[in-house]
Amino acid sequence: MLKTTSLRNKIILYISSVAIVFLAAGIYANLKADFRIQYENVTAKANALADEIGYAFEVLTIHEDDYSLRRVVEQTATIELVEEVGITDRKGRYLVHNRQGRVGESMAHPLLARVIEEERRHVSVEADKLVVIQPLHGEAYLARYRSDVIGSIVIVMDLAPFNARMRQRALVISLATIAFVALLGLCLGVVVNQLIIRPVGALSVATKQLTDGNWEARVAHKRQDEIGDLAFSFNFMAGAVAEREERLRIQKEEIQQANNELERRVAERTAELVQTAEQLRRELVLRKRTEASLRESEERLSVTLSSIGDAVIATGVAGEVTLMNPVAEQLTGWTRSEAYGRDSQEIFNIVNEETGIRVESPVEKVLRRGIVVGLANHTILISKNGVKIPIDDSGAPIRDDKGNVLGVVLIFRDVTEKRRSRKALKEYSERLEEMVASRTKELRDAQKELVRKERLAALGQLTATVAHEIRNPLGTVRTSIFSLSENIERNEKKRVDRALLLAERNILRCDRIITELLDFTRQKNLKKRPVKIDSWLEHLLAEQTIPEEIEYKLALDTGVSVPVDTEYLRRAVVNVIANALQALEEKGGTEMGLTVRTTIAGERIEIGVADTGPGISDDIREKIFEPLFSTKSIGVGLGLSIVEDIMAEHDGGVEIESESGKGTEVVLWLPVAKQRPATNPIDDTIVK
């Protein structure tokens, strides 16, 4: 039996172990790579079979050749490793299977639902089975499910023969490796014994002699390799050790001389320390005098604090009470001796007057922030005996000459009398407000009468304008009807269609005028709900018809939800876009652009509609929001007035920036600062 403690056996074992580890690692990596390649080949084969069945299904379904489709499935199942081949519908029922008995059965596999939902192939390995499920595409369910996936293709491959071959191959390679390692270990043992073990043994003997004090121990060396270099180095080291022993003897003598010199210097240093001690005694006497002076200063400070009308509490860096004046003792109910060293929160117990919840101590705020802080309104101090006292206070840090915080000083006062005065002032203000309200009511009544008269005047102007605007299209409709009757008798179809189109266009014009009039006069009851403004606006713009000659840009990047009435906001946006398109048509030319953007500007969200039209002059811009004002030959001039009313109902507004000859931008803005985040914001579509 080998002795494992010998150097020879250890080296052989180490080398053999390293060789076995590296060979085993190489074999494992090779087998793993080979297995992965073989597995990928099997998976690729299954995927290719699924693609072929999908193509066959598409072609044969067009020709309604179910028999050929079953033959394709059955022939695919005869391929090596293929166990099952089937085609299912969206619910997992087999429509075609290589085993006719399974047609109509449901496939209960967890990946089926994911394949239908994600519309992509999934592969899974379960025991010795490789399952490939691929979506089957067609147009049958496109309208109903918004997807062209009508079912799936299922291929199950039996991996048992594949795994058995791989295990057999691994066993053969492992046995060959063991035989190779055994032969390699035997050869290494012989070589190592001749080249390393014997020379190292000689070095070991010489080393033992050297440790026993034989400084003349040497090793004979004739080889020119590393062992020879080691023997030469050992002999050189032995000579160096002998020389060092001689030097150590000389150094001991030198150390003895240095020790004598050191004792002399210690005696001199001791005399110097005696002198230093006398100097320290004098400094101690001076320090005591300074402390006495400091106590006198503290007494003067105490007298000063006692004379202050406000309560004062001083604390250390840990929040412990170090000083209180009499006013603070009176308000807190604690004496200075009782409070000394206690936590300031226990002495200065403050709560919110309205909620009764304890308020954060100003001492903690000052220590944390290092700045002067004050109490919020409605703060109550609860004294030791439970008395509640309304107070105002402030806290400031106590710093040394280097700016380090040494503690906190609290200054507070009883504001009971101040509150009584404030209450009396509030009662007086309320009586004054009642008098103002009474007078205001009289003024409002007078104003209502004036508004009523102005509305009657505006109604007369509005009636005349609407009558004029409606009379023109109605005249056109009457002429079209007359022309229609004449052309019907003559059987002229083109003129009949033209007359009908002209009549329909003018009827829609009348309807639009009446709608604008109702929007202007009707009270708006908004039904707001949270809406993702970017997606909502994108759906709205998709409904609009933008001429091809206009360059259209969309920049929606707010990502926020705001509560709006989508129908009213839709009217406002459509009105502004229609005005922009009309302005571009009036200008004409080749460079016509329309840009719609959304941005966050401070505490509001902006919807900007910019065109490169002719722009708006300053004199027209001043009147553009006035009811009944219009620069067009048709219309009653209520469009922008209605837009302004809608935005005002949303607590927003309308802004117009225009430069004559360069274009106009209309900005509809809504507030976002007051809005709380929506729990379930609605990605709203356009209500038609």
Coordinates of N, CA and C in Angstrom, one line a residue, residues 90-234:
R90 N -58.4 27.2 -32.0 CA -58.0 28.2 -30.9 C -58.3 27.6 -29.5
K91 N -59.3 26.7 -29.4 CA -59.6 26.2 -28.0 C -58.9 25.0 -27.7
G92 N -58.0 24.5 -28.6 CA -57.2 23.3 -28.3 C -57.7 22.0 -28.7
R93 N -58.9 22.0 -29.4 CA -59.4 20.7 -29.9 C -58.7 20.3 -31.2
Y94 N -58.3 19.0 -31.2 CA -57.6 18.5 -32.4 C -58.6 18.4 -33.6
L95 N -58.2 19.0 -34.7 CA -58.9 19.0 -35.9 C -58.3 17.8 -36.8
V96 N -57.0 17.6 -36.7 CA -56.3 16.6 -37.5 C -55.3 16.0 -36.6
H97 N -55.1 14.6 -36.6 CA -54.1 14.0 -35.7 C -53.7 12.7 -36.4
N98 N -52.4 12.3 -36.2 CA -51.9 11.1 -36.9 C -52.6 9.9 -36.3
R99 N -53.2 10.0 -35.1 CA -54.0 8.9 -34.5 C -55.5 9.4 -34.6
Q100 N -56.2 8.8 -35.5 CA -57.6 9.2 -35.7 C -58.5 9.2 -34.5
G101 N -58.1 8.4 -33.5 CA -59.0 8.4 -32.3 C -58.9 9.6 -31.5
R102 N -57.9 10.4 -31.7 CA -57.7 11.6 -30.9 C -58.3 12.9 -31.5
V103 N -58.8 12.8 -32.7 CA -59.5 13.9 -33.4 C -60.7 14.3 -32.6
G104 N -60.8 15.5 -32.2 CA -62.0 16.1 -31.4 C -61.6 16.2 -30.0
E105 N -60.5 15.5 -29.5 CA -60.1 15.7 -28.1 C -59.4 17.0 -27.9
S106 N -59.4 17.4 -26.6 CA -58.8 18.7 -26.3 C -57.4 18.5 -25.8
M107 N -56.5 19.4 -26.2 CA -55.1 19.3 -25.8 C -54.9 20.2 -24.6
A108 N -54.7 19.6 -23.4 CA -54.5 20.3 -22.2 C -53.0 20.6 -21.9
H109 N -52.5 21.5 -22.6 CA -51.0 21.9 -22.4 C -51.0 23.4 -22.0
P110 N -50.2 23.7 -21.0 CA -50.1 25.1 -20.5 C -49.6 26.1 -21.6
L111 N -48.8 25.6 -22.5 CA -48.2 26.6 -23.5 C -49.2 26.9 -24.6
L112 N -50.3 26.2 -24.8 CA -51.2 26.5 -25.9 C -51.8 27.9 -25.8
A113 N -52.3 28.3 -24.6 CA -52.9 29.6 -24.5 C -51.8 30.7 -24.8
R114 N -50.6 30.5 -24.3 CA -49.5 31.5 -24.6 C -49.2 31.6 -26.1
V115 N -49.2 30.5 -26.8 CA -48.9 30.5 -28.2 C -50.0 31.3 -29.0
I116 N -51.3 31.1 -28.6 CA -52.4 31.8 -29.2 C -52.3 33.3 -28.9
E117 N -52.0 33.6 -27.7 CA -52.0 35.0 -27.3 C -50.8 35.7 -27.8
E118 N -49.6 35.1 -27.7 CA -48.4 35.8 -28.2 C -48.1 35.7 -29.7
E119 N -48.8 34.7 -30.3 CA -48.7 34.5 -31.8 C -47.2 34.1 -32.2
R120 N -46.6 33.3 -31.3 CA -45.3 32.8 -31.7 C -45.1 31.4 -31.2
R121 N -44.1 30.7 -31.7 CA -43.8 29.3 -31.4 C -43.2 29.2 -30.0
H122 N -43.6 28.1 -29.3 CA -43.0 27.8 -28.0 C -42.6 26.3 -28.0
V123 N -41.4 26.0 -27.4 CA -40.9 24.7 -27.3 C -40.7 24.3 -25.9
S124 N -41.0 23.1 -25.5 CA -40.8 22.7 -24.1 C -40.3 21.2 -24.1
V125 N -39.5 20.9 -23.1 CA -39.0 19.5 -22.9 C -39.6 19.0 -21.6
E126 N -40.4 17.9 -21.7 CA -41.0 17.3 -20.5 C -40.6 15.8 -20.5
A127 N -39.8 15.4 -19.4 CA -39.4 14.0 -19.4 C -38.5 13.7 -20.6
D128 N -38.9 12.7 -21.4 CA -38.2 12.4 -22.6 C -39.0 12.8 -23.9
K129 N -39.8 13.9 -23.7 CA -40.7 14.4 -24.8 C -40.3 15.8 -25.1
L130 N -40.2 16.1 -26.4 CA -40.0 17.5 -26.9 C -41.3 17.9 -27.6
V131 N -41.9 19.0 -27.0 CA -43.2 19.4 -27.5 C -43.0 20.8 -28.2
V132 N -43.4 20.9 -29.5 CA -43.3 22.1 -30.3 C -44.8 22.5 -30.6
I133 N -45.1 23.7 -30.2 CA -46.5 24.3 -30.5 C -46.3 25.5 -31.2
Q134 N -46.8 25.6 -32.5 CA -46.6 26.7 -33.4 C -48.0 27.3 -33.8
P135 N -48.1 28.6 -33.8 CA -49.4 29.2 -34.2 C -49.7 28.9 -35.6
L136 N -51.0 28.7 -35.9 CA -51.5 28.4 -37.2 C -52.3 29.7 -37.7
H137 N -51.8 30.3 -38.8 CA -52.4 31.5 -39.2 C -53.4 31.3 -40.3
G138 N -54.4 32.2 -40.3 CA -55.4 32.2 -41.3 C -56.3 33.5 -41.1
E139 N -57.3 33.7 -42.0 CA -58.1 34.9 -41.9 C -59.4 34.6 -41.3
A140 N -59.7 33.5 -40.7 CA -61.0 33.1 -40.2 C -61.4 33.9 -39.0
Y141 N -60.4 34.1 -38.1 CA -60.7 34.8 -36.8 C -60.2 36.2 -36.8
L142 N -59.7 36.8 -38.0 CA -59.1 38.1 -37.9 C -60.0 39.2 -37.5
A143 N -61.3 39.2 -38.0 CA -62.2 40.2 -37.6 C -62.7 40.1 -36.2
R144 N -62.9 38.8 -35.6 CA -63.4 38.6 -34.3 C -62.4 38.8 -33.2
Y145 N -61.2 38.3 -33.4 CA -60.1 38.3 -32.4 C -59.0 39.3 -32.6
R146 N -59.2 40.1 -33.7 CA -58.1 41.0 -34.1 C -56.8 40.3 -34.3
S147 N -56.8 39.1 -34.7 CA -55.6 38.2 -34.9 C -55.9 37.2 -36.0
D148 N -54.9 36.8 -36.8 CA -55.1 35.8 -37.8 C -54.7 34.4 -37.3
V149 N -54.5 34.2 -36.0 CA -54.2 32.9 -35.5 C -55.5 32.1 -35.3
I150 N -55.6 31.0 -36.1 CA -56.9 30.2 -36.0 C -56.7 29.0 -35.3
G151 N -55.5 28.6 -34.9 CA -55.2 27.4 -34.1 C -53.8 27.2 -33.9
S152 N -53.3 26.0 -33.8 CA -51.9 25.7 -33.6 C -51.5 24.3 -34.2
I153 N -50.2 24.2 -34.4 CA -49.6 22.9 -34.9 C -48.9 22.3 -33.8
V154 N -49.1 21.1 -33.4 CA -48.5 20.4 -32.3 C -47.7 19.2 -32.8
I155 N -46.4 19.2 -32.4 CA -45.5 18.1 -32.8 C -44.8 17.6 -31.5
V156 N -45.0 16.4 -31.2 CA -44.4 15.7 -30.0 C -43.3 14.7 -30.5
M157 N -42.1 14.9 -30.0 CA -41.0 14.0 -30.5 C -40.5 13.2 -29.2
D158 N -40.2 11.9 -29.4 CA -39.8 11.0 -28.4 C -38.2 11.1 -28.3
L159 N -37.7 11.7 -27.2 CA -36.3 11.9 -27.0 C -35.6 10.7 -26.3
A160 N -36.4 9.6 -26.0 CA -35.8 8.5 -25.3 C -34.6 7.8 -26.1
P161 N -34.8 7.5 -27.4 CA -33.7 6.9 -28.2 C -32.5 7.9 -28.2
F162 N -32.8 9.2 -28.4 CA -31.8 10.2 -28.5 C -31.0 10.3 -27.2
N163 N -31.6 10.2 -26.1 CA -31.0 10.3 -24.8 C -30.2 9.0 -24.6
A164 N -30.7 7.9 -25.0 CA -30.0 6.6 -24.8 C -28.6 6.6 -25.6
R165 N -28.7 7.1 -26.8 CA -27.4 7.2 -27.6 C -26.4 8.1 -27.0
M166 N -26.9 9.2 -26.4 CA -26.0 10.2 -25.8 C -25.3 9.6 -24.6
R167 N -26.1 8.8 -23.7 CA -25.6 8.2 -22.5 C -24.5 7.2 -22.9
Q168 N -24.8 6.4 -23.9 CA -23.9 5.3 -24.3 C -22.6 5.9 -24.8
R169 N -22.7 7.0 -25.5 CA -21.5 7.7 -26.0 C -20.6 8.3 -24.9
A170 N -21.3 8.8 -23.9 CA -20.6 9.4 -22.7 C -19.9 8.3 -21.9
L171 N -20.5 7.1 -21.8 CA -19.9 6.0 -21.1 C -18.6 5.5 -21.8
V172 N -18.7 5.4 -23.1 CA -17.5 5.0 -23.9 C -16.3 5.9 -23.7
I173 N -16.6 7.2 -23.8 CA -15.6 8.2 -23.7 C -15.0 8.3 -22.3
S174 N -15.9 8.1 -21.3 CA -15.4 8.1 -19.9 C -14.4 6.9 -19.6
L175 N -14.8 5.7 -20.1 CA -13.9 4.5 -19.9 C -12.6 4.7 -20.6
A176 N -12.6 5.3 -21.8 CA -11.3 5.5 -22.5 C -10.5 6.5 -21.7
T177 N -11.1 7.5 -21.1 CA -10.4 8.6 -20.4 C -9.7 8.0 -19.1
I178 N -10.5 7.1 -18.4 CA -9.9 6.5 -17.2 C -8.7 5.6 -17.5
A179 N -8.7 4.9 -18.6 CA -7.5 4.1 -19.0 C -6.3 5.0 -19.3
F180 N -6.6 6.1 -20.0 CA -5.5 7.0 -20.4 C -4.9 7.7 -19.2
V181 N -5.8 8.1 -18.2 CA -5.2 8.7 -17.0 C -4.4 7.7 -16.2
A182 N -4.8 6.5 -16.1 CA -4.0 5.5 -15.3 C -2.6 5.3 -15.9
L183 N -2.6 5.2 -17.3 CA -1.3 5.0 -17.9 C -0.4 6.2 -17.7
L184 N -1.0 7.4 -17.9 CA -0.3 8.7 -17.7 C 0.3 8.8 -16.3
G185 N -0.5 8.4 -15.3 CA 0.0 8.5 -13.9 C 1.2 7.6 -13.6
L186 N 1.2 6.4 -14.2 CA 2.3 5.4 -14.1 C 3.6 6.0 -14.7
C187 N 3.5 6.6 -15.9 CA 4.6 7.2 -16.5 C 5.2 8.4 -15.7
L188 N 4.3 9.2 -15.2 CA 4.7 10.4 -14.5 C 5.4 10.0 -13.2
G189 N 5.0 8.9 -12.5 CA 5.6 8.4 -11.3 C 7.1 8.1 -11.5
V190 N 7.3 7.3 -12.6 CA 8.7 6.9 -12.9 C 9.6 8.2 -13.2
V191 N 9.1 9.1 -14.0 CA 9.9 10.3 -14.3 C 10.1 11.1 -13.1
V192 N 9.1 11.4 -12.3 CA 9.2 12.3 -11.2 C 10.2 11.7 -10.2
N193 N 10.2 10.4 -10.0 CA 11.1 9.7 -9.0 C 12.6 10.0 -9.4
Q194 N 12.9 9.9 -10.7 CA 14.3 10.0 -11.1 C 14.7 11.5 -11.2
L195 N 13.8 12.4 -11.6 CA 14.2 13.7 -11.8 C 14.1 14.7 -10.6
I196 N 13.1 14.3 -9.7 CA 12.8 15.3 -8.6 C 13.0 14.7 -7.3
I197 N 12.5 13.5 -7.0 CA 12.4 13.0 -5.6 C 13.8 12.8 -5.0
R198 N 14.7 12.1 -5.8 CA 16.0 11.8 -5.2 C 16.8 13.1 -4.9
P199 N 16.9 14.1 -5.9 CA 17.6 15.3 -5.6 C 17.0 16.1 -4.4
V200 N 15.7 16.1 -4.3 CA 15.0 16.8 -3.2 C 15.3 16.1 -1.9
G201 N 15.4 14.8 -1.9 CA 15.8 14.1 -0.6 C 17.2 14.5 -0.1
A202 N 18.2 14.7 -1.1 CA 19.5 15.1 -0.7 C 19.4 16.5 -0.1
L203 N 18.6 17.4 -0.7 CA 18.5 18.7 -0.2 C 17.9 18.7 1.2
S204 N 17.0 17.8 1.5 CA 16.3 17.7 2.8 C 17.3 17.3 3.9
V205 N 18.2 16.4 3.5 CA 19.2 15.9 4.5 C 20.2 17.1 4.8
A206 N 20.6 17.8 3.8 CA 21.5 18.9 4.0 C 20.9 20.0 4.8
T207 N 19.6 20.2 4.6 CA 18.8 21.3 5.3 C 18.8 20.9 6.8
K208 N 18.5 19.7 7.1 CA 18.5 19.2 8.5 C 19.8 19.5 9.2
Q209 N 20.9 19.2 8.5 CA 22.2 19.4 9.1 C 22.4 20.9 9.4
L210 N 21.9 21.7 8.5 CA 22.1 23.2 8.7 C 21.3 23.7 9.9
T211 N 20.1 23.1 10.1 CA 19.3 23.5 11.2 C 19.9 23.1 12.5
D212 N 20.7 22.0 12.5 CA 21.3 21.5 13.7 C 22.6 22.3 14.1
G213 N 22.9 23.2 13.3 CA 24.1 24.1 13.6 C 25.3 23.7 12.8
N214 N 25.3 22.8 11.9 CA 26.4 22.5 11.0 C 26.5 23.5 9.9
W215 N 27.2 24.6 10.0 CA 27.2 25.6 9.0 C 28.1 25.2 7.8
E216 N 28.7 24.0 7.9 CA 29.6 23.6 6.8 C 28.8 22.6 5.9
A217 N 27.5 22.3 6.2 CA 26.7 21.4 5.4 C 26.6 21.9 3.9
R218 N 26.9 21.0 2.9 CA 26.8 21.4 1.5 C 26.1 20.3 0.7
V219 N 25.6 20.6 -0.5 CA 25.0 19.6 -1.4 C 25.8 19.5 -2.7
A220 N 26.2 18.3 -3.1 CA 26.9 18.2 -4.4 C 26.0 18.3 -5.5
H221 N 26.4 19.1 -6.5 CA 25.5 19.4 -7.6 C 26.3 19.4 -8.9
K222 N 25.8 18.6 -9.9 CA 26.4 18.5 -11.2 C 25.4 18.8 -12.3
R223 N 24.1 18.8 -12.0 CA 23.1 19.0 -13.0 C 23.0 20.5 -13.4
Q224 N 22.6 20.7 -14.6 CA 22.4 22.1 -15.1 C 21.0 22.5 -15.2
D225 N 20.1 21.8 -14.5 CA 18.7 22.2 -14.6 C 18.2 22.9 -13.3
E226 N 16.9 23.0 -13.1 CA 16.4 23.7 -11.9 C 16.9 23.1 -10.6
I227 N 17.0 21.7 -10.6 CA 17.4 21.0 -9.4 C 18.9 21.4 -9.1
G228 N 19.7 21.5 -10.1 CA 21.1 21.9 -9.9 C 21.1 23.4 -9.4
D229 N 20.2 24.2 -10.0 CA 20.2 25.6 -9.5 C 19.8 25.7 -8.1
L230 N 18.8 24.8 -7.7 CA 18.4 24.8 -6.3 C 19.5 24.4 -5.4
A231 N 20.3 23.4 -5.8 CA 21.4 22.9 -4.9 C 22.5 24.0 -4.8
F232 N 22.7 24.7 -5.9 CA 23.7 25.8 -5.9 C 23.2 26.9 -5.0
S233 N 21.9 27.2 -5.1 CA 21.3 28.3 -4.2 C 21.4 27.9 -2.7
F234 N 21.2 26.6 -2.5 CA 21.3 26.1 -1.1 C 22.7 26.3 -0.5

